[in-house]
Short mmCIF file of C-alpha atoms in Angstrom, two decimals:
data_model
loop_
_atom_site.label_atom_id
_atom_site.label_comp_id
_atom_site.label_asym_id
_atom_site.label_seq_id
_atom_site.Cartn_x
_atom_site.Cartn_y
_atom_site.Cartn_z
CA UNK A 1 -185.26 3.12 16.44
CA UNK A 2 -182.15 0.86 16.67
CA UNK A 3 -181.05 -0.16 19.81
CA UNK A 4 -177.35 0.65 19.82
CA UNK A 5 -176.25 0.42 23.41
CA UNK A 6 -174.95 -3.50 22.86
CA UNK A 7 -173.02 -1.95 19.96
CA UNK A 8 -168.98 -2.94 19.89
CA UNK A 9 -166.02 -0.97 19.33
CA UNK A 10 -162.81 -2.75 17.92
CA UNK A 11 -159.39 -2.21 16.06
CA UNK A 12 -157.67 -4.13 13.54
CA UNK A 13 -153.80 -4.07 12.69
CA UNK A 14 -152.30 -6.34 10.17
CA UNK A 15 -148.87 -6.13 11.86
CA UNK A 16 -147.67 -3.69 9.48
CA UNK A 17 -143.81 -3.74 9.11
CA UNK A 18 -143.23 0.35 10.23
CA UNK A 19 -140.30 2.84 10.05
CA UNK A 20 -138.35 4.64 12.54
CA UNK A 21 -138.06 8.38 12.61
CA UNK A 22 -134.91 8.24 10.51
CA UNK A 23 -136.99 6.25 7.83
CA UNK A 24 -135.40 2.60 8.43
CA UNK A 25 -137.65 -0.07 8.59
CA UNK A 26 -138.21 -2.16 12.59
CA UNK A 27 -137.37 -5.30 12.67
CA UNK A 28 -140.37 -7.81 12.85
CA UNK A 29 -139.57 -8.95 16.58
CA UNK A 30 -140.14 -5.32 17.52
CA UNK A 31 -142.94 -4.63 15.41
CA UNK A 32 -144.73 -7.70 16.38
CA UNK A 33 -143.63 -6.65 20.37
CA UNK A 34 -145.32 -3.30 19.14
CA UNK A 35 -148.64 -4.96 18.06
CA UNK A 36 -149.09 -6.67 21.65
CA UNK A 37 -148.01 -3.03 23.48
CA UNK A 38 -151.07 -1.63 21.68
CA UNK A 39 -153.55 -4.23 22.01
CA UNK A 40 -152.76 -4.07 25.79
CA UNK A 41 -153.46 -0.12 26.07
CA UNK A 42 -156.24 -0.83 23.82
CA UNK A 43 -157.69 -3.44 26.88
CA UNK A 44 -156.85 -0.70 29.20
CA UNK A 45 -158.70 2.23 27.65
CA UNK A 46 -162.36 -0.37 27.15
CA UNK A 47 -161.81 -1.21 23.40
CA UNK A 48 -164.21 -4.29 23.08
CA UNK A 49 -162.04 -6.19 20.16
CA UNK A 50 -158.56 -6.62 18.84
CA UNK A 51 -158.26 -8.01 15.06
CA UNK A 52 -154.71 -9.45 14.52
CA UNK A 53 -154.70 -9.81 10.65
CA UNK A 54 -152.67 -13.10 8.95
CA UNK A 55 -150.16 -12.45 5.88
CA UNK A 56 -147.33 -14.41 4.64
CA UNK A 57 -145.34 -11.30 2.64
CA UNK A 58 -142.40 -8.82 3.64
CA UNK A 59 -144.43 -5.64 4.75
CA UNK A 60 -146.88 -7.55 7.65
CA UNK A 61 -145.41 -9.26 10.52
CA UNK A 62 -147.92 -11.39 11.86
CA UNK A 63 -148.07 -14.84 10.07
CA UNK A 64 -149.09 -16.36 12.89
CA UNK A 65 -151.67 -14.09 14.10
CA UNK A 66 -153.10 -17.40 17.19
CA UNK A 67 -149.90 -16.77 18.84
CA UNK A 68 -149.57 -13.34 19.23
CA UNK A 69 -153.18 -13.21 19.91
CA UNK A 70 -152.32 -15.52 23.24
CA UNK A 71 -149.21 -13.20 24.10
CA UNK A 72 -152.05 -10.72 24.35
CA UNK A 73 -154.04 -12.64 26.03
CA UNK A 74 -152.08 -12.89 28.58
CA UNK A 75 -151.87 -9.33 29.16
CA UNK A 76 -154.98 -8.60 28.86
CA UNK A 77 -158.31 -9.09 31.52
CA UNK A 78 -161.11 -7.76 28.96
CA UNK A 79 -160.29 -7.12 25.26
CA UNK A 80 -162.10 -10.16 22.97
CA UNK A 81 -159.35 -11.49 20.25
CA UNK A 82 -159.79 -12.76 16.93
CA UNK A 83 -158.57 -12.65 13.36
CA UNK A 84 -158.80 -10.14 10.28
CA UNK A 85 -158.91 -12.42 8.89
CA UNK A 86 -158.23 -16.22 9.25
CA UNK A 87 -157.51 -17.21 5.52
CA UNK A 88 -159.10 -20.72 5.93
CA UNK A 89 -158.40 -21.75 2.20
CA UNK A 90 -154.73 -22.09 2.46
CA UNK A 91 -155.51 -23.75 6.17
CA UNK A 92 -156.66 -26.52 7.93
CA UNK A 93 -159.99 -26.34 9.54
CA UNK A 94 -159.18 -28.83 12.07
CA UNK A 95 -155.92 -27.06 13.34
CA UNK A 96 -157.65 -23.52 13.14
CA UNK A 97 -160.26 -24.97 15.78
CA UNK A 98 -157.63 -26.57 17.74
CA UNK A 99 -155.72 -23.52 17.62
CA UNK A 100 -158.55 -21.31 18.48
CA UNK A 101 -159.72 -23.47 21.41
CA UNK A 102 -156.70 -22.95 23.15
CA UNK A 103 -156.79 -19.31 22.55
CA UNK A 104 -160.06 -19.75 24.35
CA UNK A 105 -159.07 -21.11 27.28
CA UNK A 106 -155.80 -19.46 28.08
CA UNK A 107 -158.21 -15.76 27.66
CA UNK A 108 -160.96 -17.38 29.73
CA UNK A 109 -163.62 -17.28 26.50
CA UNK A 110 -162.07 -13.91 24.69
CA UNK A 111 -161.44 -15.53 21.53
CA UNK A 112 -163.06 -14.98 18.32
CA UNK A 113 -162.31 -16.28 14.56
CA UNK A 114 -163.38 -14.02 11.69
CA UNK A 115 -162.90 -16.45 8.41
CA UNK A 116 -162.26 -14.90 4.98
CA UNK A 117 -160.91 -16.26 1.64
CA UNK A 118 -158.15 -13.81 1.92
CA UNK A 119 -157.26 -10.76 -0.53
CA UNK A 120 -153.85 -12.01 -1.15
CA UNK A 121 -152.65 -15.04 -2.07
CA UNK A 122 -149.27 -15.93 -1.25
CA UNK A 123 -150.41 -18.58 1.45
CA UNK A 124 -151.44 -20.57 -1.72
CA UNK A 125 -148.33 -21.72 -3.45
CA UNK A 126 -146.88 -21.53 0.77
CA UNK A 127 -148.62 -24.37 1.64
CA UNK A 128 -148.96 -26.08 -1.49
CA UNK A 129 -152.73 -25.38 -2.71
CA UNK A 130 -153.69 -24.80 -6.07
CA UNK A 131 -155.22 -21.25 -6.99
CA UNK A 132 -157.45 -22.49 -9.51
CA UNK A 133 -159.59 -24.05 -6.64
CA UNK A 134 -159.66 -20.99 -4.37
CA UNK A 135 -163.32 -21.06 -4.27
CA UNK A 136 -163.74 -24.70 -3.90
CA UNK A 137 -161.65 -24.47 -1.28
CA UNK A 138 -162.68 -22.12 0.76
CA UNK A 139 -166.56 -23.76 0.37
CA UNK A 140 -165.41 -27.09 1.56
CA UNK A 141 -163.49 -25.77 4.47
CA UNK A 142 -165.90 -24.01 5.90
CA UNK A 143 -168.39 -26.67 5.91
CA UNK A 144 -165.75 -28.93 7.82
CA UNK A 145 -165.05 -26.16 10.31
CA UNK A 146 -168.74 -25.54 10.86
CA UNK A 147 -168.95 -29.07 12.10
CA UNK A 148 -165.92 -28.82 14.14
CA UNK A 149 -167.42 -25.63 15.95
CA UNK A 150 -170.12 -27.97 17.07
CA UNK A 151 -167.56 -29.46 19.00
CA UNK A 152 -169.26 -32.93 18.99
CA UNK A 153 -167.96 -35.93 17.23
CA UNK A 154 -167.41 -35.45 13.39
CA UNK A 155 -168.47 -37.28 10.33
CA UNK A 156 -167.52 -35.62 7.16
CA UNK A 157 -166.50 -36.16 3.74
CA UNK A 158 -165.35 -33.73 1.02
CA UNK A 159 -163.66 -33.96 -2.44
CA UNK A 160 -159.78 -32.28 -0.98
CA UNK A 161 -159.03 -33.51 1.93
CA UNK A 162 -159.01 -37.11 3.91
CA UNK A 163 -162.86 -37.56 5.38
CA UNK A 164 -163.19 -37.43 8.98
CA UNK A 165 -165.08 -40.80 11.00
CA UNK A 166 -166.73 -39.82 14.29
CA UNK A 167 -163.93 -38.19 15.20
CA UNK A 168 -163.79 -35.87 18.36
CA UNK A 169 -161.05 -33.01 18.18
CA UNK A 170 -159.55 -31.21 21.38
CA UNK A 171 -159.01 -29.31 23.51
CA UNK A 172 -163.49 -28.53 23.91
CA UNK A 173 -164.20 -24.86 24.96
CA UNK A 174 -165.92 -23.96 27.95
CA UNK A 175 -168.85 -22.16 25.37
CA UNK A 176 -168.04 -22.41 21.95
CA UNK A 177 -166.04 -19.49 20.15
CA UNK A 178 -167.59 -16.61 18.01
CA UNK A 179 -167.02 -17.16 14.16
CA UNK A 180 -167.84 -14.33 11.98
CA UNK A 181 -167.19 -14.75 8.39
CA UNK A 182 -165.58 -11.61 6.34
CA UNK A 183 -167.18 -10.44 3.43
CA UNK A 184 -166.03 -7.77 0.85
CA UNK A 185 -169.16 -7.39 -1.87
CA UNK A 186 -170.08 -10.78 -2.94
CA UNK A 187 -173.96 -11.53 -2.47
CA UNK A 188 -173.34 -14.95 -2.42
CA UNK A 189 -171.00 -14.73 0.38
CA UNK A 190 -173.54 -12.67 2.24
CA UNK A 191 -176.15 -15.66 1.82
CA UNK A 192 -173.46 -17.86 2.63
CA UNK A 193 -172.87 -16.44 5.91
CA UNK A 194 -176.71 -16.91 6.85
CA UNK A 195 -176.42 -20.69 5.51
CA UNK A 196 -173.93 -21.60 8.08
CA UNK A 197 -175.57 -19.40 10.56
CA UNK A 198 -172.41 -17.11 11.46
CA UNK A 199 -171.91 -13.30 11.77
CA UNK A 200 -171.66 -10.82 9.20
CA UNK A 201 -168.01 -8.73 8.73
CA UNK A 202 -168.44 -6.65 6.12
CA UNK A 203 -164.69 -5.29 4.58
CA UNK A 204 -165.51 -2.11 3.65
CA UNK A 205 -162.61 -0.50 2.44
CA UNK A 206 -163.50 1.98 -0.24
CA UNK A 207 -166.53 4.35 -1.20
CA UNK A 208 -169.68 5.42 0.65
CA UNK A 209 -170.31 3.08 3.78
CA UNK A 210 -174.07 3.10 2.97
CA UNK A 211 -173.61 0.96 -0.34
CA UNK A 212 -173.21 -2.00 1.93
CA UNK A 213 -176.48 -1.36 2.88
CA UNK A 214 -178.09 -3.70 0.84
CA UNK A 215 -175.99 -6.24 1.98
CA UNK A 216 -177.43 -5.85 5.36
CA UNK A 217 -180.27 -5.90 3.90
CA UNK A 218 -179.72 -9.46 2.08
CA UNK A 219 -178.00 -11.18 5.22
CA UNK A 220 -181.26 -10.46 7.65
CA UNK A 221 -183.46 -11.72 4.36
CA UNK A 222 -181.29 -14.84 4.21
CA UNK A 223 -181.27 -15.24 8.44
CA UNK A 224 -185.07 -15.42 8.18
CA UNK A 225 -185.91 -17.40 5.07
CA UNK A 226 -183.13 -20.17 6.28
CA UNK A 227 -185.05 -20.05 10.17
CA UNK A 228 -181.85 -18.28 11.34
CA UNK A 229 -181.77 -16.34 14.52
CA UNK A 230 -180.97 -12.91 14.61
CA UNK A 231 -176.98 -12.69 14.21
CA UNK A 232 -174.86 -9.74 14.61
CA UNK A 233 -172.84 -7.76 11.22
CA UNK A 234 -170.07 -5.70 11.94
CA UNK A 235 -168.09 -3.48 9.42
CA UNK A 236 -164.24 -3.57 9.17
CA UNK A 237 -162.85 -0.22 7.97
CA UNK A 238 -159.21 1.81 7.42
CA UNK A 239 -158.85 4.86 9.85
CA UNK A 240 -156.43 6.78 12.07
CA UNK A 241 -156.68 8.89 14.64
CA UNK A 242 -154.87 12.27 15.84
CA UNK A 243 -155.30 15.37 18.14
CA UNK A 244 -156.36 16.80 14.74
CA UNK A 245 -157.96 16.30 11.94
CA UNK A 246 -154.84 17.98 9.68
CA UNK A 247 -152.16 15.96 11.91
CA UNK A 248 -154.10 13.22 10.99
CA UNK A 249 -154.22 13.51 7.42
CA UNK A 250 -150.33 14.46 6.79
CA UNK A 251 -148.99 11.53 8.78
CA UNK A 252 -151.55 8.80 7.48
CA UNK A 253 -151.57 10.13 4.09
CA UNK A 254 -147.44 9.04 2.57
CA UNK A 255 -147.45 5.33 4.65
CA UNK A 256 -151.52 5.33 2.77
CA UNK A 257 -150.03 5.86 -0.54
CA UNK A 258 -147.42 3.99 -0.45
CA UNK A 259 -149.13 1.02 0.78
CA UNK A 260 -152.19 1.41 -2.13
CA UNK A 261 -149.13 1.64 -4.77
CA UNK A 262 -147.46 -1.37 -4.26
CA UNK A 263 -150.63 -3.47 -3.81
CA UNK A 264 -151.89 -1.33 -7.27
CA UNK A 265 -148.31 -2.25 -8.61
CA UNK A 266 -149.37 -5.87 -7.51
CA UNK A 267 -152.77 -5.62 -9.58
CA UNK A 268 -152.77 -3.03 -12.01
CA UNK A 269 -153.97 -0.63 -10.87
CA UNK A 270 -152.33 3.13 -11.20
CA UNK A 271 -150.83 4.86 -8.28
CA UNK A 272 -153.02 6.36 -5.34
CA UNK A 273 -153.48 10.53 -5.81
CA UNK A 274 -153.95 12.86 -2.50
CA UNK A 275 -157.56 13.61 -4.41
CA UNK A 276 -158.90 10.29 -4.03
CA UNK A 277 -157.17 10.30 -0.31
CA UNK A 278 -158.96 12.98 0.53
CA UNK A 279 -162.55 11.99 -1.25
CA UNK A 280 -161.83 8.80 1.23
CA UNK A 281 -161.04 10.73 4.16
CA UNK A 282 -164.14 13.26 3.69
CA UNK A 283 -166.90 11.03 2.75
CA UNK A 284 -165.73 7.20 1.82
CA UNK A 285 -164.57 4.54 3.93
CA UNK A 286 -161.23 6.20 5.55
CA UNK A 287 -161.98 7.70 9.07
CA UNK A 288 -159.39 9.77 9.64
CA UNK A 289 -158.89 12.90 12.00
CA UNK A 290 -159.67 14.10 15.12
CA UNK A 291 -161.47 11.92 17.84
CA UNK A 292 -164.68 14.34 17.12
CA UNK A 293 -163.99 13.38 13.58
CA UNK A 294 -163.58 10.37 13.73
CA UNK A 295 -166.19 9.56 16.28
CA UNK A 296 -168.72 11.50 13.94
CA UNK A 297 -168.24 9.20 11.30
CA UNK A 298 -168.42 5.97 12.61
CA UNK A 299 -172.13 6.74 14.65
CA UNK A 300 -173.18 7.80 11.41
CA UNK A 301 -172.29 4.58 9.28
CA UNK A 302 -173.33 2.69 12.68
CA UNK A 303 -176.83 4.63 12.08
CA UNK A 304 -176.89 3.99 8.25
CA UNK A 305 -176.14 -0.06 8.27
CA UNK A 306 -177.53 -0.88 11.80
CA UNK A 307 -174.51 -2.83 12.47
CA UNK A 308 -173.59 -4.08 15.81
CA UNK A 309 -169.99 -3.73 15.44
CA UNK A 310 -167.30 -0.77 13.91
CA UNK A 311 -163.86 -2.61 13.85
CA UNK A 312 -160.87 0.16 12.59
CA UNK A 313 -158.09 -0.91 11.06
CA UNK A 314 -155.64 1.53 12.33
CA UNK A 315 -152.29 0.81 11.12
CA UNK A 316 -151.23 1.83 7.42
CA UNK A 317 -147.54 1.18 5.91
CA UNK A 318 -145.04 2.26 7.88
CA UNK A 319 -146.57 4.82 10.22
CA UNK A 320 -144.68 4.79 13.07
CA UNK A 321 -145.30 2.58 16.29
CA UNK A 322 -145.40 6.02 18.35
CA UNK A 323 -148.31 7.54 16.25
CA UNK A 324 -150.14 4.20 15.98
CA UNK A 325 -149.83 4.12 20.02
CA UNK A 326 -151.18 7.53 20.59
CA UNK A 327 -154.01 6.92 18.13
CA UNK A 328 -155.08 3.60 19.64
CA UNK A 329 -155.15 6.26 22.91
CA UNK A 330 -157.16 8.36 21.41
CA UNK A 331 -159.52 5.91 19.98
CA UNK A 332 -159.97 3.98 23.25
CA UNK A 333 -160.04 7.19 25.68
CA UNK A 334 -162.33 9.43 23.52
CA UNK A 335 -163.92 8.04 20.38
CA UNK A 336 -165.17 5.16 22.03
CA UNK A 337 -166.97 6.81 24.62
CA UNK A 338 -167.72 9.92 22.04
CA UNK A 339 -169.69 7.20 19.84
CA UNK A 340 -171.67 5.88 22.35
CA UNK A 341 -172.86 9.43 23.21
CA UNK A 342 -173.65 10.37 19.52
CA UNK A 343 -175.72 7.21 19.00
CA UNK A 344 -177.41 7.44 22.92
CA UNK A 345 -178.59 10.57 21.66
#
C-alpha cells in the first residue's frame, strides 16, 4: 500500500485578468492584489503550496510571478511558493537562481521553482530568442541551471550563451531550493527529469488522469537505471470549487469556455462545447464541484498515479475574485482535510 500521509496539497493561479459583477474587466494592480489576498487565506486554511504561473499576454497578470511570490511571502508563515511554471527558455538561468535565492531567504526556505518550456510563446520574440531553437534552448538552460543549483563555483560552456569560468553566483541559500520540472506528455521529458535528478510535475490538463500513469511509471524506471534516489511527482490539474457541485459547474463553465476558445482561436482548434465540459468535469482532468466532489476525485487520481503531490489550478478566465476567494476557502478548510481522510482510509 502507498504511504500517502507525506502527500501535498497545492493551488495554482496564473493571475487570470477577471471581471466584475457588471462584466468589466479589473485592472491588473487589483487582480494581481487579488492573487496575494488568496494565497494568504490559502496559508491560513494549511494549503501546503502556492503556484504563481508566468505569462507575458493581456488576459494573465503575473509576468513577474518572483515578485509577487515575495509579496506573499511576506504574508505568509507556512505556505511553500514556486512557479507554474518558470519558462526557462525565454530566461536566464543565472538570474532565475538569483531571483529564486532571494525568494528563499526573505520566506525562510519556502521557495520552490517548477521549470517548463512553456505552452505559449510570446516570451520568445519578448526577449529576443528565436523559436526555431525552443528545444535547444530549453536543453542548454537547464543544464546551466542544474549547476547553478549546486550552488558551488561554476564552469560551463554551451553553444547560446557566454560560458561561465569558476564563477560563484549569489546570494547562497541556507539549503538549496526545490526544482521540479513540468511535464505535459513527452517521454523524453519524463527521462529528462530523472537525468538531472529533479521532481516530476506532470500538466495534466485533459482526459483520464490514469493515462499519465505510465509516465510514472517511466520516471521511477529512469530514477533507478540513472542511480537516482527516490524523487517526488506531483500532478498539476484545472478545478474549482463551490458549496455545490451545480454552483460549481454554471459559474466555472462560461469564464472555461471562453478561455479554451481563444487559446483554440490561437491554435486551431474549434470552439469548446458544454459536452466536452462536462465529460471533463465527470471523469477527465477538471475537478469541479462540491468539496465532497472535489475531494473524491483528487484521492482517487492520488491512488491511481501514486503521486506525492495534487496542485489545482483554480482560477479560469474571468471568474470573479469573490468566487475564486470562497473556493480557495473551501479547498483549504474542507477538501484538504477531506483528502487526507479518503486516502488514511
Amino acid at each position: 500500500m502507498t504511504d500517502h500521509s507525506t502527500l501535498e496539497l497545492g493551488l495554482d493561479t496564473f493571475g487570470d485578468v477577471t471581471h466584475d459583477a457588471d462584466g468589466n474587466r479589473i485592472p491588473y494592480p487589483e487582480v494581481i492584489r487579488n492573487v496575494v489576498e488568496q494565497a494568504v487565506a490559502a496559508d491560513r486554511l494549511g494549503v501546503d503550496f502556492i503556484g504563481i504561473g508566468e505569462h507575458h499576454r493581456d488576459d494573465f497578470a503575473v509576468s513577474a510571478p518572483e515578485i509577487v511570490l515575495a509579496a506573499i511571502a511576506g504574508q505568509t508563515e507556512r505556505i511553500k511558493l514556486g512557479t507554474a511554471v518558470t519558462v526557462l527558455s525565454s530566461d536566464d538561468p543565472v538570474r532565475v537562481f538569483e531571483r529564486f535565492a532571494t525568494l528563499d531567504a526573505v520566506s525562510a526556505g519556502r521557495a520552490e521553482i517548477i521549470l517548463g518550456r512553456g505552452s505559449f510563446t510570446e516570451s520568445f520574440p519578448l526577449f529576443g530568442y528565436p523559436l526555431a531553437q525552443y528545444e535547444e534552448l530549453f536543453e542548454e538552460k537547464l543544464d546551466l541551471l542544474a549547476r547553478l543549483l549546486e550552488e558551488g563555483p561554476v564552469t560551463w560552456e554551451g553553444r547560446l550563451r557566454a560560458p561561465l569560468k569558476d564563477q560563484e553566483v549569489y546570494p547562497k541559500t541556507a539549503g538549496g531550493i526545490r526544482t521540479w520540472i513540468g511535464v505535459g506528455g513527452s517521454p523524453e521529458s519524463v527521462v529528462r527529469a530523472a537525468r538531472y535528478g529533479m521532481p516530476l510535475m506532470l500538466a495534466i490538463i485533459g482526459g483520464d488522469p490514469a493515462r499519465f500513469k505510465p509516465y510514472v511509471d517511466l520516471y521511477e524506471r529512469a530514477l533507478g537505471q540513472l542511480e537516482q534516489p527516490k524523487l517526488p511527482v506531483g500532478v498539476h490539474s484545472p478545478g474549482f470549487v463551490a458549496d455545490s457541485d451545480e454552483a460549481a459547474r454554471e459559474l466555472l463553465w462560461p469564464g472555461w469556455k471562453l478561455m479554451h476558445d481563444r487559446i483554440g482561436g490561437e491554435r486551431g482548434w474549434g470552439p469548446a462545447s458544454r459536452d466536452q465540459f462536462e465529460g471533463e468535469a465527470d471523469a477527465g482532468s477538471l475537478y469541479v464541484g462540491s468539496p465532497e466532489t472535489v475531494a473524491q476525485r483528487i484521492a482517487s487520481t492520488v491512488r491511481t498515479l501514486g503521486v506525492d503531490r495534487f496542485d489545482m489550478k483554480y482560477s479560469s478566465g474571468p471568474l470573479a475574485h469573490e468566487h475564486l476567494l470562497h473556493g480557495v476557502e473551501l479547498y483549504g478548510g474542507v477538501v484538504v482535510p477531506r483528502v487526507r481522510e479518503l486516502l488514511a482510509g
